[in-house]
Every structure is written in C-alpha cells, then in structure tokens.
Coordinates of C-alpha atoms and ligand atoms in Angstrom, one line a residue:
M1 CA 44.9 9.3 123.0
T2 CA 45.8 11.7 120.2
P3 CA 47.8 14.6 121.4
K4 CA 46.1 18.0 121.7
Q5 CA 46.1 19.9 118.5
T6 CA 46.3 23.7 118.2
L7 CA 45.5 25.8 115.2
L8 CA 47.4 29.1 115.1
R9 CA 45.6 31.5 112.8
G10 CA 47.4 34.6 111.3
R11 CA 49.2 35.8 108.3
V12 CA 51.7 33.0 107.6
L13 CA 55.1 34.0 106.2
D14 CA 57.5 31.2 105.5
F15 CA 60.8 31.2 103.5
S16 CA 61.8 28.3 101.2
A17 CA 64.9 29.9 99.7
E18 CA 67.0 33.0 100.2
P19 CA 65.2 35.9 98.5
Q20 CA 67.5 37.4 95.8
D21 CA 65.8 40.8 95.6
P22 CA 62.8 42.7 97.1
E23 CA 60.6 41.3 94.3
D24 CA 61.6 37.6 94.7
T25 CA 58.1 36.3 95.6
G26 CA 59.2 32.7 94.7
A27 CA 61.3 32.5 97.8
Y28 CA 58.5 32.4 100.3
D29 CA 54.9 31.4 101.0
Y30 CA 52.6 34.1 102.2
I31 CA 49.1 33.1 103.2
E32 CA 47.0 36.1 104.2
D33 CA 44.4 34.0 106.2
G34 CA 46.8 31.3 107.1
A35 CA 47.2 28.8 109.8
L36 CA 49.6 26.3 111.4
L37 CA 48.4 23.0 112.9
V38 CA 50.6 22.2 115.9
A39 CA 50.7 19.1 118.1
D40 CA 53.3 17.5 120.3
G41 CA 55.8 20.2 119.7
M42 CA 55.7 19.8 115.9
I43 CA 54.1 21.6 113.0
L44 CA 51.7 19.1 111.4
A45 CA 50.5 21.3 108.6
K46 CA 50.7 24.8 107.1
G47 CA 47.9 26.1 104.9
S48 CA 44.9 28.4 104.6
Y49 CA 42.8 28.7 107.8
G50 CA 39.7 27.4 106.1
E51 CA 41.3 24.2 104.8
L52 CA 43.1 23.4 108.1
A53 CA 40.0 24.2 110.2
R54 CA 38.1 21.6 108.1
Q55 CA 40.9 19.1 108.4
A56 CA 41.2 19.5 112.2
P57 CA 37.8 20.5 113.5
Q58 CA 38.7 19.4 117.1
A59 CA 41.8 21.7 117.3
E60 CA 41.8 24.6 119.7
V61 CA 42.0 27.8 117.6
I62 CA 44.3 30.7 118.7
D63 CA 43.6 33.7 116.6
H64 CA 46.6 35.9 116.1
R65 CA 45.2 38.0 113.2
P66 CA 46.3 40.5 112.0
H67 CA 49.8 39.6 113.1
I68 CA 52.4 37.6 111.1
L69 CA 53.3 34.0 112.0
M70 CA 57.0 33.3 111.2
A71 CA 59.6 30.8 112.2
G72 CA 61.2 31.6 115.6
F73 CA 64.4 33.7 115.3
I74 CA 67.9 32.1 115.6
D75 CA 70.8 33.8 117.3
T76 CA 74.1 32.2 116.3
H77 CA 76.6 33.9 118.7
L78 CA 76.1 35.3 122.2
H79 CA 77.5 34.9 125.7
F80 CA 75.2 33.7 128.5
P81 CA 77.5 34.9 131.4
Q82 CA 77.4 38.4 130.1
V83 CA 73.8 39.2 130.8
Q84 CA 74.9 41.7 133.5
V85 CA 77.7 43.4 131.5
T86 CA 75.7 44.6 128.5
A87 CA 76.1 48.4 128.2
S88 CA 79.4 48.7 130.0
W89 CA 80.9 52.0 129.1
G90 CA 83.9 53.1 127.1
S91 CA 86.3 50.5 125.9
Q92 CA 87.2 48.5 122.9
L93 CA 87.6 44.7 122.8
L94 CA 90.6 43.8 125.0
D95 CA 90.0 46.4 127.7
W96 CA 86.3 45.6 127.7
L97 CA 87.2 41.9 128.3
N98 CA 89.7 42.6 131.0
N99 CA 87.8 45.4 132.8
Y100 CA 84.2 44.2 132.7
T101 CA 83.7 40.8 131.1
F102 CA 86.3 38.5 132.7
P103 CA 85.6 39.7 136.3
E104 CA 81.9 39.2 135.6
E105 CA 82.4 35.7 134.3
T106 CA 84.2 34.6 137.5
R107 CA 80.9 34.8 139.3
F108 CA 79.7 31.8 137.2
A109 CA 81.8 29.4 139.3
D110 CA 78.7 29.4 141.5
G111 CA 76.1 26.9 140.3
A112 CA 73.2 28.8 142.0
H113 CA 74.2 32.1 140.3
S114 CA 74.6 30.3 137.0
A115 CA 71.1 28.8 137.3
E116 CA 69.5 32.1 138.2
M117 CA 71.2 33.8 135.2
A118 CA 70.4 31.0 132.8
G119 CA 66.7 31.3 133.7
H120 CA 66.8 35.1 133.0
F121 CA 68.8 34.5 129.8
M122 CA 66.3 32.0 128.3
D123 CA 63.4 34.2 129.3
L124 CA 65.0 37.2 127.6
L125 CA 65.6 35.3 124.4
T126 CA 62.0 34.1 124.1
A127 CA 60.7 37.5 125.0
H128 CA 62.6 38.8 122.0
G129 CA 61.3 36.1 119.7
T130 CA 64.5 34.0 119.7
T131 CA 63.8 30.3 120.0
T132 CA 67.3 28.9 119.3
A133 CA 70.7 30.3 120.2
V134 CA 74.3 29.3 120.1
A135 CA 75.9 30.5 123.3
Y136 CA 79.2 30.6 125.1
C137 CA 79.0 29.6 128.7
S138 CA 81.8 30.6 131.2
V139 CA 84.9 28.4 131.7
H140 CA 83.1 26.7 134.6
K141 CA 81.4 23.3 133.9
A142 CA 78.6 24.5 136.3
S143 CA 77.7 27.3 134.0
A144 CA 77.1 24.9 131.0
E145 CA 75.1 22.6 133.2
A146 CA 72.9 25.5 134.2
Y147 CA 72.6 26.6 130.6
F148 CA 71.5 23.2 129.3
D149 CA 69.2 22.5 132.2
A150 CA 67.4 25.9 131.8
A151 CA 67.0 25.2 128.0
A152 CA 65.7 21.7 128.7
A153 CA 63.2 23.0 131.3
R154 CA 61.7 25.1 128.4
D155 CA 62.2 22.4 125.7
M156 CA 64.3 24.9 123.7
R157 CA 66.6 23.8 120.9
M158 CA 69.8 25.4 122.3
I159 CA 73.4 25.0 121.4
G160 CA 76.3 25.9 123.7
G161 CA 79.5 25.0 125.3
K162 CA 81.8 25.9 128.2
V163 CA 84.6 28.1 127.0
M164 CA 88.1 26.6 127.1
M165 CA 90.6 29.2 128.2
D166 CA 93.9 28.6 130.0
R167 CA 95.9 31.9 129.8
N168 CA 95.6 35.7 129.7
A169 CA 92.6 35.9 132.1
P170 CA 92.1 36.0 135.9
D171 CA 92.9 32.8 137.9
G172 CA 89.2 32.2 138.6
L173 CA 88.6 31.9 134.9
L174 CA 91.3 29.5 133.8
D175 CA 91.1 25.8 133.0
T176 CA 94.0 23.6 131.8
P177 CA 94.4 21.7 128.5
V178 CA 93.4 18.5 130.3
S179 CA 90.6 19.9 132.5
G180 CA 89.2 21.8 129.5
Y181 CA 89.2 18.7 127.5
D182 CA 87.7 16.5 130.3
D183 CA 85.0 18.9 131.2
S184 CA 84.0 19.5 127.6
K185 CA 83.9 15.7 127.0
A186 CA 81.7 15.1 130.0
L187 CA 79.3 17.9 128.9
I188 CA 79.1 16.5 125.4
A189 CA 78.3 13.0 126.9
R190 CA 75.6 14.5 129.1
Y191 CA 74.0 17.1 126.9
H192 CA 74.6 16.7 123.2
G193 CA 71.5 15.1 121.7
R194 CA 69.7 15.0 125.1
G195 CA 66.2 16.5 124.3
R196 CA 66.9 19.4 122.0
G197 CA 70.3 20.3 123.4
M198 CA 73.4 20.3 121.2
Y199 CA 77.0 21.0 122.1
A200 CA 79.5 23.4 120.7
I201 CA 83.2 22.9 121.4
T202 CA 84.3 26.4 122.5
P203 CA 87.9 27.5 122.6
R204 CA 87.2 31.1 123.5
F205 CA 89.8 32.7 121.1
A206 CA 93.5 32.4 120.3
I207 CA 94.6 34.8 123.0
T208 CA 93.1 32.9 125.9
S209 CA 94.3 29.4 124.9
T210 CA 97.8 28.0 124.9
P211 CA 98.9 26.0 121.8
A212 CA 98.5 22.9 124.1
Q213 CA 94.9 23.7 124.7
L214 CA 94.1 24.3 121.0
E215 CA 95.6 20.9 120.3
M216 CA 93.3 19.3 122.8
A217 CA 90.4 21.2 121.3
G218 CA 91.4 19.8 118.0
A219 CA 91.3 16.3 119.5
L220 CA 87.8 16.9 120.7
V221 CA 86.7 18.1 117.3
Q222 CA 88.0 14.9 115.7
E223 CA 86.4 12.7 118.4
H224 CA 83.1 14.5 118.1
P225 CA 82.3 15.5 114.5
E226 CA 78.7 15.7 115.5
C227 CA 79.3 18.8 117.7
Y228 CA 79.6 22.4 116.6
V229 CA 82.8 24.4 117.1
Q230 CA 82.8 28.1 117.9
T231 CA 85.3 30.8 118.5
H232 CA 86.2 34.4 117.7
L233 CA 88.2 35.6 114.7
S234 CA 89.7 38.9 113.6
E235 CA 87.4 41.2 115.5
N236 CA 89.8 44.0 116.5
H237 CA 93.2 45.2 115.3
D238 CA 94.9 45.0 118.7
E239 CA 93.5 41.5 119.1
I240 CA 95.0 40.5 115.8
A241 CA 98.4 42.0 116.6
Y242 CA 98.5 40.2 120.0
T243 CA 97.5 36.9 118.4
A244 CA 100.4 37.3 115.8
E245 CA 102.8 37.8 118.8
L246 CA 101.5 34.8 120.6
Y247 CA 101.5 32.5 117.5
P248 CA 104.6 33.6 115.5
Q249 CA 104.4 30.4 113.4
A250 CA 100.9 30.9 112.2
R251 CA 100.3 32.1 108.7
D252 CA 97.5 34.4 109.9
Y253 CA 94.9 34.4 112.7
L254 CA 92.7 31.7 111.1
D255 CA 95.7 29.5 110.8
V256 CA 95.9 29.3 114.6
Y257 CA 92.6 27.3 114.5
Q258 CA 93.1 25.7 111.1
S259 CA 96.5 24.2 112.0
N260 CA 94.9 22.5 115.0
G261 CA 92.1 20.9 113.0
L262 CA 89.3 23.2 114.2
L263 CA 88.3 24.5 110.8
T264 CA 85.4 22.5 109.5
E265 CA 81.9 23.3 108.1
K266 CA 80.6 23.0 111.7
M267 CA 82.7 26.0 112.8
L268 CA 81.2 29.3 113.6
L269 CA 83.6 32.2 113.7
G270 CA 82.4 35.2 115.5
H271 CA 83.1 38.6 113.9
S272 CA 85.5 37.7 111.1
I273 CA 85.9 41.4 110.2
H274 CA 89.5 42.1 109.3
L275 CA 90.4 39.1 107.1
Q276 CA 93.4 38.4 104.8
P277 CA 92.8 36.9 101.3
R278 CA 94.2 33.5 102.4
E279 CA 91.8 33.4 105.4
I280 CA 88.9 34.1 103.0
D281 CA 90.1 31.3 100.7
A282 CA 90.2 28.9 103.7
L283 CA 86.7 29.8 104.8
A284 CA 85.4 29.3 101.3
E285 CA 87.2 25.9 101.0
T286 CA 86.1 24.5 104.3
G287 CA 82.6 25.8 104.5
A288 CA 83.2 27.4 108.0
K289 CA 80.7 30.2 108.8
P290 CA 81.6 33.8 109.7
V291 CA 79.1 35.3 112.1
F292 CA 78.2 39.0 111.7
C293 CA 77.5 40.7 115.0
P294 CA 76.3 44.2 114.1
T295 CA 75.4 45.8 117.4
S296 CA 78.6 44.5 119.0
N297 CA 80.8 45.6 116.2
L298 CA 79.4 49.1 116.5
F299 CA 79.4 49.2 120.3
L300 CA 83.1 48.1 120.6
G301 CA 84.1 50.1 117.5
S302 CA 85.4 46.9 116.0
G303 CA 84.8 47.5 112.3
L304 CA 82.5 46.8 109.3
F305 CA 81.7 43.2 108.3
D306 CA 82.0 42.6 104.6
D307 CA 78.9 40.6 104.0
A308 CA 78.8 41.0 100.2
G309 CA 82.5 40.3 99.8
L310 CA 82.3 37.0 101.7
R311 CA 79.0 36.0 100.0
D312 CA 80.5 36.6 96.6
R313 CA 83.0 33.9 97.5
G314 CA 80.2 31.4 98.2
I315 CA 80.6 31.7 102.0
T316 CA 77.5 31.4 104.2
N317 CA 77.4 34.2 106.8
A318 CA 75.4 33.8 110.0
I319 CA 74.1 36.8 112.0
A320 CA 73.9 37.2 115.7
T321 CA 73.5 39.6 118.7
D322 CA 76.8 38.9 120.6
I323 CA 75.3 39.8 123.9
G324 CA 77.0 41.2 126.1
A325 CA 79.2 43.3 123.7
G326 CA 76.0 43.4 121.6
T327 CA 73.5 45.8 122.9
S328 CA 70.2 44.1 122.2
Y329 CA 68.7 40.6 122.5
S330 CA 66.5 41.5 119.6
M331 CA 67.3 40.0 116.2
L332 CA 65.1 42.8 114.8
Q333 CA 67.5 45.4 116.3
T334 CA 70.4 43.3 115.1
L335 CA 68.9 43.6 111.5
N336 CA 68.5 47.3 112.0
E337 CA 72.2 47.9 112.9
G338 CA 73.2 45.3 110.3
Y339 CA 71.4 47.3 107.6
K340 CA 73.3 50.4 108.6
I341 CA 76.7 48.7 108.6
L342 CA 76.0 47.4 105.1
Q343 CA 74.8 50.9 104.1
L344 CA 78.2 52.3 105.1
Q345 CA 79.8 50.0 102.5
N346 CA 77.1 50.5 99.8
Q347 CA 75.8 47.0 100.4
K348 CA 72.1 46.3 100.8
L349 CA 70.0 44.3 103.3
H350 CA 66.5 44.2 102.0
P351 CA 63.8 43.1 104.4
L352 CA 63.0 39.7 102.7
R353 CA 66.6 38.7 102.9
A354 CA 66.8 40.1 106.4
F355 CA 64.0 37.9 107.7
H356 CA 65.2 34.9 105.8
W357 CA 68.6 35.4 107.4
I358 CA 67.4 35.4 111.1
T359 CA 65.2 32.3 110.4
R360 CA 66.0 29.8 107.7
G361 CA 69.4 31.4 106.8
N362 CA 70.8 30.9 110.3
A363 CA 69.2 27.5 110.4
Q364 CA 71.1 26.6 107.2
A365 CA 74.3 27.9 108.7
L366 CA 73.8 25.4 111.5
G367 CA 72.7 22.6 109.2
L368 CA 69.4 22.5 111.0
E369 CA 66.9 23.7 108.3
D370 CA 65.1 20.3 108.4
K371 CA 64.2 21.0 112.1
I372 CA 64.0 24.8 112.7
G373 CA 63.9 28.1 110.7
T374 CA 60.8 27.3 108.6
L375 CA 57.2 26.5 109.1
E376 CA 57.2 23.4 107.0
A377 CA 55.1 20.4 108.1
G378 CA 57.3 18.0 110.1
T379 CA 59.5 20.8 111.6
E380 CA 59.6 21.8 115.2
A381 CA 56.9 24.3 116.3
D382 CA 59.1 27.2 117.2
I383 CA 57.1 30.2 116.0
V384 CA 57.1 33.9 116.5
V385 CA 54.1 36.2 116.2
L386 CA 55.0 39.7 114.9
D387 CA 53.0 42.9 115.4
A388 CA 54.2 45.7 113.1
R389 CA 52.0 48.2 114.9
A390 CA 53.4 47.5 118.4
T391 CA 54.4 51.1 119.3
P392 CA 52.8 54.4 118.5
A393 CA 55.6 55.3 116.1
M394 CA 55.3 51.9 114.3
D395 CA 51.5 52.3 114.1
L396 CA 51.8 55.7 112.6
R397 CA 54.4 54.5 110.1
M398 CA 52.3 51.5 109.2
Q399 CA 49.4 53.7 108.2
R400 CA 51.4 54.5 105.1
A401 CA 52.8 51.0 104.4
E402 CA 51.3 49.3 101.4
T403 CA 53.2 46.1 100.8
L404 CA 54.5 43.1 102.8
S405 CA 58.1 44.2 102.2
E406 CA 57.3 47.7 103.6
E407 CA 55.7 46.1 106.7
L408 CA 58.7 43.8 107.2
F409 CA 61.1 46.8 106.8
V410 CA 59.2 48.7 109.6
L411 CA 59.7 45.6 111.8
Q412 CA 63.4 45.4 110.8
M413 CA 64.2 49.0 111.6
L414 CA 61.8 49.9 114.4
G415 CA 60.9 46.6 116.0
D416 CA 62.2 45.1 119.3
D417 CA 60.6 42.9 122.0
R418 CA 57.5 45.0 121.9
A419 CA 56.8 43.7 118.4
I420 CA 56.9 40.1 119.6
A421 CA 53.2 39.4 120.3
Q422 CA 53.9 35.8 121.2
T423 CA 56.7 33.2 121.0
Y424 CA 56.0 29.5 120.8
V425 CA 58.7 27.0 121.8
A426 CA 57.9 23.5 120.8
G427 CA 54.3 24.6 120.4
K428 CA 54.0 26.2 123.9
P429 CA 53.4 30.0 124.4
M430 CA 56.3 31.6 126.3
K431 CA 54.7 35.0 126.9
P432 CA 51.6 35.5 129.1
V433 CA 48.5 34.6 127.0
S434 CA 46.0 37.5 127.0
Ligands
LIG1 N1 86.6 37.6 122.0 C1 86.9 36.8 123.0 N2 85.9 36.7 124.0 C2 85.0 37.6 123.5 C3 83.8 38.0 124.1 O1 83.3 37.6 125.2 N3 83.1 39.0 123.4 C4 83.6 39.5 122.2 N4 82.8 40.4 121.6 N5 84.7 39.1 121.7 C5 85.4 38.2 122.3
LIG2 ZN1 81.5 36.7 121.2

C-alpha cells in the first residue's frame, strides 16, 4: 500500500543560501501559489500547486492560503528543566543560577515530574513553531530519558543531553566524573540515532565541573565523534572571573574546554559574548559554533553578542532562545530582540537573513541541512505555517506592507505563537486542526 499523501497548499518560502542583503532574491524560492507533497514524514516534492495537484491527484489537500509555508524553526540552545523558572526576577547569571535555577533543577530527580515537564516542553516548542531543539536536561539521567521519550512520542528531531556537573551546586544536583561519564555513555547508547533523537555531550560550564570531570567529558567526545558537545562560554563578567580563579592554568575561558579536547566543529558554545582575540582565533580554526541568545542576554543583563565581528572571521553563529533565562519560546521573538541587540552595535539583521538563520542557518550550524531547515524534496517534513495578520496590530500593519520582506519583518518584530497557524512535525499537524 502506498503511504497516504498530503498536499499542503500555501505561499511556499524556502531558502537555499544565506541572503546577503534584503534584495538577494537568488537565495530563496518563493512560490505564490505553492505546495508541498508530503508522505511518510518526508517532503516528496515542492512546486506550484497546479503542477503537484496534477502529479498527485489522490493526495489530500490542506489549504493554508494565504499563509506562508516555511521550514520548521530550530532552537539551538535551551534548558528543558527550566520551564518553570522563566521570568524569575532580579538577578544576573550566577545569582540567578543559585537562587532559582539550581533549586528548580533538583526536582528533576523525579522521573514522573521530568516526564510531565518534558511533555509540556515539547508542546510549547511546537506551539511556537519550533520543530527541532538542542536542550540541556538536568544532571539526572531520568530527566534525559523523559526528554528523549517525549520527543520520540512526537517523532521530533531533538538533540539533548544530561548536564555533567560535579561541583559548585546543591548536593541534589551533582554527579561525579565517573557517574557523569557512565550515565552519558548509557544515554548515548540508548538514544543517539534512535528514531530522530541525537545526543549532545553536555558539561554544563567550567564553574560546575572539576578538571577531572572535563577530562572525562573529553574522553566521551573522543569515543563519540558522532555526538554534539554543548556548554556555556563567556556569558557574564563575574562568571569569567570565577572561571579564571578555578582554572589558573588556562590561557582563557575557552582554553578550559579546548585543553580537554572538547573544542570541535560539533561544539555549540552558548552566549560567547565577552571573547578574547585568542578565543576568536580558536573558534575560527576549529569551526565550533557560538550561540547567540538575545532574550536571555537582555534578561540577565549579560552583554551584546558581536554577530558581525564573529561572522567576519568566518565563524558560523547559531541563534537560540535559552529558556529559562530566555523569556520566550518563540524564535520570532528571539529575532525581534536579536535585531535590537545588533542595532545597539550598528549591525543589521534584515528579515531574509533572520528567517534563513532560524531555519537553514541553524540546520547548517548543526550539520543537518540535508535533513531539516529547508523544504527540499527528500528532507523531513517539519513545516511551519505563518500568519502575518495573526493579531489586530499585525493585521493593521500588514495593510501597509507591500513586499515579502516587509511581511517577514512584521513577523520578525511582532510575531509570536499567535502567528503560528500550524506546525507539522514529520508531516503531522501538532496544533488542533480547524
Ligand atoms: N551557565 C551555566 N548554566 C546556565 C544556565 O542554565 N543558563 C544560562 N543562561 N547560563 C548558564
Ligand atoms: Zn544556557
């Protein structure tokens, strides 16, 4: 029996390269009356509606006009056990971790609590148009199991890992160099490559790992080059000063990771705001990826990410929400705040590059552009349906919008989950179908 085919009809927008300026029409396909033919979780074809309807007359047609069909959004850094600490008042990074975040994460020792929160987490992501994310779980193995099981239940391509942390946190939140290694190893064996799941080896950051633990993390990276590696780098001045105290031998913050063999092109470095010239050289040489987290950087008062400076060095920057220091699950709101952070530095984030970034750009940062981030035939059917008139304010603004770029900029600045008319994960709608 041939699998059921679905034809999604709408205004198809699909990037094939990073747009260099607002007029760079060669970087994307835009099909006004377009369609995507989907079956078995995959995109079989992209084209004009008329052509694909003739090609697949038996397909069920779902008409999303006048909305835009785009690849699902990709969030490259956030924390699943922080769903109930977003919007916690008043502190910068280290106090915020100690006062709110660490106590909260101790609750994820409980498998039932982890499972309940993992369900909410996945549902929030898809409600906001995010179909792939790279998340930190808590130190507890049970939290990572809950995370991957919830992703598998929805057939989502999700990346994650249990944090390794063995000092400078409450007792209920500490592993040891050996247990952190063993638990990570068992999770990799069970979840990496199972369905759409992928594992990220996750030493939380320099402050919460002993040198012995980072050495064990380095062994894991060597034994599992197929896995991602994620951590935090140079987010906050007090964090940087404390790291220098804890690692007096290190040349700089990044060297703490580099000297343990963690720095490869599979490494995602959350924040990377206050960097030394040597650290930037090392990022450029290794192909590791800094991750820009705009709403978080503003919320914690961490600083201004130098997107243009790093890009000029040939470095590929990813972009992310960083829930729960980030204040929105929405990659649209992330672009909004990102635009403003770049404005403060006289840098520009035009809407074509912005939408490329949260789709194909983040997929490229993950080395997954052959699977997600575009609407190419043969890729996975993770698709978002965007409504630029979702709220009264957006509708009023749209009455004066004349170009696709203007419409995208309205979505970038004013959009949130209300602008997500539907999200398809592996071809299945995740929002109620009206
Ligand atoms: N650095 C170490 N852990 C964290 C975290 O949970 N959130 C943020 N924003 N920075 C961190
Ligand atoms: Zn983080």
